[in-house]
mmCIF file of N, CA and C and ligand atoms in Angstrom:
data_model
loop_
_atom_site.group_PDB
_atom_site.id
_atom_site.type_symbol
_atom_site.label_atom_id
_atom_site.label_comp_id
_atom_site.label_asym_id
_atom_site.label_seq_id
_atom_site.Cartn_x
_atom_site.Cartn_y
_atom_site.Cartn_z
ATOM 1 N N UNK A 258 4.661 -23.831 -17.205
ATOM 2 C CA UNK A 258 3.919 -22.609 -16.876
ATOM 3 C C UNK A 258 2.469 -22.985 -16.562
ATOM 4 N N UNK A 259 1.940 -22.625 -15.675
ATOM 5 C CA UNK A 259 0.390 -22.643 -15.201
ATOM 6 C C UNK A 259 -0.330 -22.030 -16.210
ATOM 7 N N UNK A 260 -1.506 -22.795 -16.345
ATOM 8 C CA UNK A 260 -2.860 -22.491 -17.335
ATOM 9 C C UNK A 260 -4.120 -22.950 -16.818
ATOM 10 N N UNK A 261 -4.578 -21.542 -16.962
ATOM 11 C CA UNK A 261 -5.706 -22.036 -16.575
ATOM 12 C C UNK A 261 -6.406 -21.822 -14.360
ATOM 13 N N UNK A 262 -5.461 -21.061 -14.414
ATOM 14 C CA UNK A 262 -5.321 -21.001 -12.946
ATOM 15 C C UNK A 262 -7.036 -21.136 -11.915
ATOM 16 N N UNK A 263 -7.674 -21.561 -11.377
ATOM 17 C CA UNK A 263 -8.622 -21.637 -10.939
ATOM 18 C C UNK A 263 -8.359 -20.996 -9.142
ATOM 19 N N UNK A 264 -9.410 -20.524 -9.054
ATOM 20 C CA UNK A 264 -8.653 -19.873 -7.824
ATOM 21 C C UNK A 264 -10.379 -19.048 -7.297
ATOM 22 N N UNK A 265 -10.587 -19.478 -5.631
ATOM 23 C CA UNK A 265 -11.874 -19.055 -5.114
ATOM 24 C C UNK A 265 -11.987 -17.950 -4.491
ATOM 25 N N UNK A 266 -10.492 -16.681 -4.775
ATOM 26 C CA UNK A 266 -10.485 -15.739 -3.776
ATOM 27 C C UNK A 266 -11.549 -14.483 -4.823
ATOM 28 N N UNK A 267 -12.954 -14.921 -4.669
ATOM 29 C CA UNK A 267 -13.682 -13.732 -5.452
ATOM 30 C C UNK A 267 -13.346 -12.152 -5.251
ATOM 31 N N UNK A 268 -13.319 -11.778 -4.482
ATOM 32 C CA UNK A 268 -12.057 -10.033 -3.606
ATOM 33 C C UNK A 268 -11.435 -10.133 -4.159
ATOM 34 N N UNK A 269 -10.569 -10.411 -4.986
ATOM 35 C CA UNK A 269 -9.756 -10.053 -6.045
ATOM 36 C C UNK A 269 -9.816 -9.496 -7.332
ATOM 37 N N UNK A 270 -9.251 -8.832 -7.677
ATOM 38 C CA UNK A 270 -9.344 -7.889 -9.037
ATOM 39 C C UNK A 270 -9.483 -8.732 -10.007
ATOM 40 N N UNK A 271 -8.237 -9.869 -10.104
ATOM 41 C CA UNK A 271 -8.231 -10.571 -11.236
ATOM 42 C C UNK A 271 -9.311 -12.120 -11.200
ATOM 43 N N UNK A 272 -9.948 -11.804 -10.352
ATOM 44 C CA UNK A 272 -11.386 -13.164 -10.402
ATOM 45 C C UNK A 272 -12.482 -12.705 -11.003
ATOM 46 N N UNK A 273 -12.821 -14.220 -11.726
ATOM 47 C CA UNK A 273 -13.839 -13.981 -12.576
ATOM 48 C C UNK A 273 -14.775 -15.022 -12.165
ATOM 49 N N UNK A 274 -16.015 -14.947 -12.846
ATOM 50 C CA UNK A 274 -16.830 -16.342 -12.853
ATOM 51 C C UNK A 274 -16.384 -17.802 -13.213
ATOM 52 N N UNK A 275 -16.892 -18.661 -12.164
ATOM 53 C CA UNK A 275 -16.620 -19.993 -12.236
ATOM 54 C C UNK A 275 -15.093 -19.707 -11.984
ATOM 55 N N UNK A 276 -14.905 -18.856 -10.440
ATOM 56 C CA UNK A 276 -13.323 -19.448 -10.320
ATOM 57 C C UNK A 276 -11.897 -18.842 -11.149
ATOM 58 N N UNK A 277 -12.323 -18.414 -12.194
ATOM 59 C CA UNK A 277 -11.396 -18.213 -12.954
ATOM 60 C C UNK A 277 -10.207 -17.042 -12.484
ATOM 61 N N UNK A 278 -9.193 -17.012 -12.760
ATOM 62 C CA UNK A 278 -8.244 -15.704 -12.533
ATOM 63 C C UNK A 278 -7.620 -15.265 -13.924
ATOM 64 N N UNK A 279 -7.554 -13.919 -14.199
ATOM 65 C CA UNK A 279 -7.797 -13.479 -15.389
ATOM 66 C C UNK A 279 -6.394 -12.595 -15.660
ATOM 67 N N UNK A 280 -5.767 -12.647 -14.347
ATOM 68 C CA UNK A 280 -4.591 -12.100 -14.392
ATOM 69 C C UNK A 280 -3.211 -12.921 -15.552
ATOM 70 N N UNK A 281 -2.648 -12.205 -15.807
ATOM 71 C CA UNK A 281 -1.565 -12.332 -16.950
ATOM 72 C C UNK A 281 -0.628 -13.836 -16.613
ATOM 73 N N UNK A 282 -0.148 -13.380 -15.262
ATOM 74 C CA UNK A 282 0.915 -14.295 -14.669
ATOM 75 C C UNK A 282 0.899 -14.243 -13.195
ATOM 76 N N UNK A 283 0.710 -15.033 -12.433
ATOM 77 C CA UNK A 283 0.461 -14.989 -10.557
ATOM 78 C C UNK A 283 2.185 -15.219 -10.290
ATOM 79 N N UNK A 284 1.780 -14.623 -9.105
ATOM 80 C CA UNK A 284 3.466 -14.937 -8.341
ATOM 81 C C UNK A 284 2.605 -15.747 -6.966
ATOM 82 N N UNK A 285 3.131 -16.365 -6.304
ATOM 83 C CA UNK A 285 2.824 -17.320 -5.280
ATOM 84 C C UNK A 285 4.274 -17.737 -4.224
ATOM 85 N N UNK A 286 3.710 -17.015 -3.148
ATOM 86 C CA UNK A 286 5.100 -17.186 -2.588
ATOM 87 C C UNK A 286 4.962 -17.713 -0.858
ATOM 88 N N UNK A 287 5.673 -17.634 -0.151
ATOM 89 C CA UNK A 287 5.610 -18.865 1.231
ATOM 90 C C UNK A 287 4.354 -17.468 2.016
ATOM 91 N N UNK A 288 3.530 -18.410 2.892
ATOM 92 C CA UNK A 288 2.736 -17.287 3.582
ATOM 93 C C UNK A 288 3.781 -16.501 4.417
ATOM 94 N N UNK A 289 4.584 -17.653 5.367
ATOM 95 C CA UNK A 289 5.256 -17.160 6.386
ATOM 96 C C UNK A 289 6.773 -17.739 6.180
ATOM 97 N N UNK A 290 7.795 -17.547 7.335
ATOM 98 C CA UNK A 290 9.452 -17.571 6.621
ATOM 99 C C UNK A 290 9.593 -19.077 6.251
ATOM 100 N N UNK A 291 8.650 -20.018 7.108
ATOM 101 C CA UNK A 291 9.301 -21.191 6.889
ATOM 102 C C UNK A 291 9.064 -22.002 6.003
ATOM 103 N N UNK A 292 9.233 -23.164 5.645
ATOM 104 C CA UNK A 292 8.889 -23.507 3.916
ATOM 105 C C UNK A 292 7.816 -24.443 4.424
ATOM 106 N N UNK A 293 6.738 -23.721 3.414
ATOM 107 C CA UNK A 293 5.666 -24.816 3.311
ATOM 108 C C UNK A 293 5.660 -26.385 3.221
ATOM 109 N N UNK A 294 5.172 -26.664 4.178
ATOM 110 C CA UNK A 294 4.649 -27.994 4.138
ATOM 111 C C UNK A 294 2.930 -28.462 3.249
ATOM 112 N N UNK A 295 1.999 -27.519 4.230
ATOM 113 C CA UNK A 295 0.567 -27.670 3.365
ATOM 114 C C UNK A 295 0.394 -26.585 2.642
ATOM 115 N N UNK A 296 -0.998 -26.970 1.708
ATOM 116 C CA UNK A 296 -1.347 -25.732 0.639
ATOM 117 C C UNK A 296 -1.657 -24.411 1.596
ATOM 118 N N UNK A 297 -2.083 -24.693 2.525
ATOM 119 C CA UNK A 297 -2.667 -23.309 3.359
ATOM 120 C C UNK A 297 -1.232 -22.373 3.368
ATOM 121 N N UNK A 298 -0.003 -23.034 3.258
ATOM 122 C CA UNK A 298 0.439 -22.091 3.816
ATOM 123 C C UNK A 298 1.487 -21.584 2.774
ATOM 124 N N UNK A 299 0.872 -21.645 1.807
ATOM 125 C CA UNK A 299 1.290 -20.575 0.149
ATOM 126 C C UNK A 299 0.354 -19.368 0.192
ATOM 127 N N UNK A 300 0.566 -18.173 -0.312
ATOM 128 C CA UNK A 300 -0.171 -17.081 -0.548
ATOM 129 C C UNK A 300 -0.208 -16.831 -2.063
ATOM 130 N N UNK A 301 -0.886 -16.404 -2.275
ATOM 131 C CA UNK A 301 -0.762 -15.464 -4.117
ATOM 132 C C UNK A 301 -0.803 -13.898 -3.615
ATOM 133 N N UNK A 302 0.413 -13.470 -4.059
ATOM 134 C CA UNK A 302 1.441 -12.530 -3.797
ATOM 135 C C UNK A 302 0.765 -11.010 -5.286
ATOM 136 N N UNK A 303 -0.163 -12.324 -5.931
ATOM 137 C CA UNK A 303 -0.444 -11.056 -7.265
ATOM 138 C C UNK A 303 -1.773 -10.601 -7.179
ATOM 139 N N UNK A 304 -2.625 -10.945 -5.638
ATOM 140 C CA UNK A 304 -4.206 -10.589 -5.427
ATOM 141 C C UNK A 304 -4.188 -8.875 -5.429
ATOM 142 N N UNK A 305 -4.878 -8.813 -5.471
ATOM 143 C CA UNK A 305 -5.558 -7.053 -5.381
ATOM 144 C C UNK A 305 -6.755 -6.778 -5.362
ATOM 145 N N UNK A 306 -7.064 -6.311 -4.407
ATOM 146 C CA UNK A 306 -8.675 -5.991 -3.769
ATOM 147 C C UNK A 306 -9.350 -5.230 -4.428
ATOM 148 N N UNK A 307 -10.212 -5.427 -4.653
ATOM 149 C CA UNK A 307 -11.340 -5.017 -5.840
ATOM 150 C C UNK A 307 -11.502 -3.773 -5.337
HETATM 151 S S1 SF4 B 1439 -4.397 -13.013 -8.789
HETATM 152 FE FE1 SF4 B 1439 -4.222 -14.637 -7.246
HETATM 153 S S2 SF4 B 1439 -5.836 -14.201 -5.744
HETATM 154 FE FE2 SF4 B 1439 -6.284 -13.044 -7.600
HETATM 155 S S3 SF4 B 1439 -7.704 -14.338 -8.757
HETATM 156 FE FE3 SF4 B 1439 -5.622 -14.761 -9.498
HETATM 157 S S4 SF4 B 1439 -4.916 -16.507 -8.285
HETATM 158 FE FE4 SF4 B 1439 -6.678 -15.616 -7.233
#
């Protein structure tokens, strides 16, 4: 299980200072249908706009 999640999307509900995400549990899923190769092309599926 992930700890500690660090994450630079500040627009998000669950971001905090220094990076942090404060949310419970993230889901992270493919941006688009085909399977990721690089990091760019994962999304976090649990953001929510401030
Ligand atoms: S929920 Fe996702 S986008 Fe939001 S702070 Fe956490 S990791 Fe970042």
């Amino acid at each position: 299980m992930a700890k500690d999640v660090l994450c630079a999307v500040n627009s998000c509900t669950y971001w905090e200072e220094e990076n942090r995400c404060k949310a419970e549990s993230i889901f992270v899923a493919y941006h688009a249908a085909k399977q990721p190769t690089e990091p760019e092309e994962t999304d976090c599926k649990t953001f929510k706009k401030k």
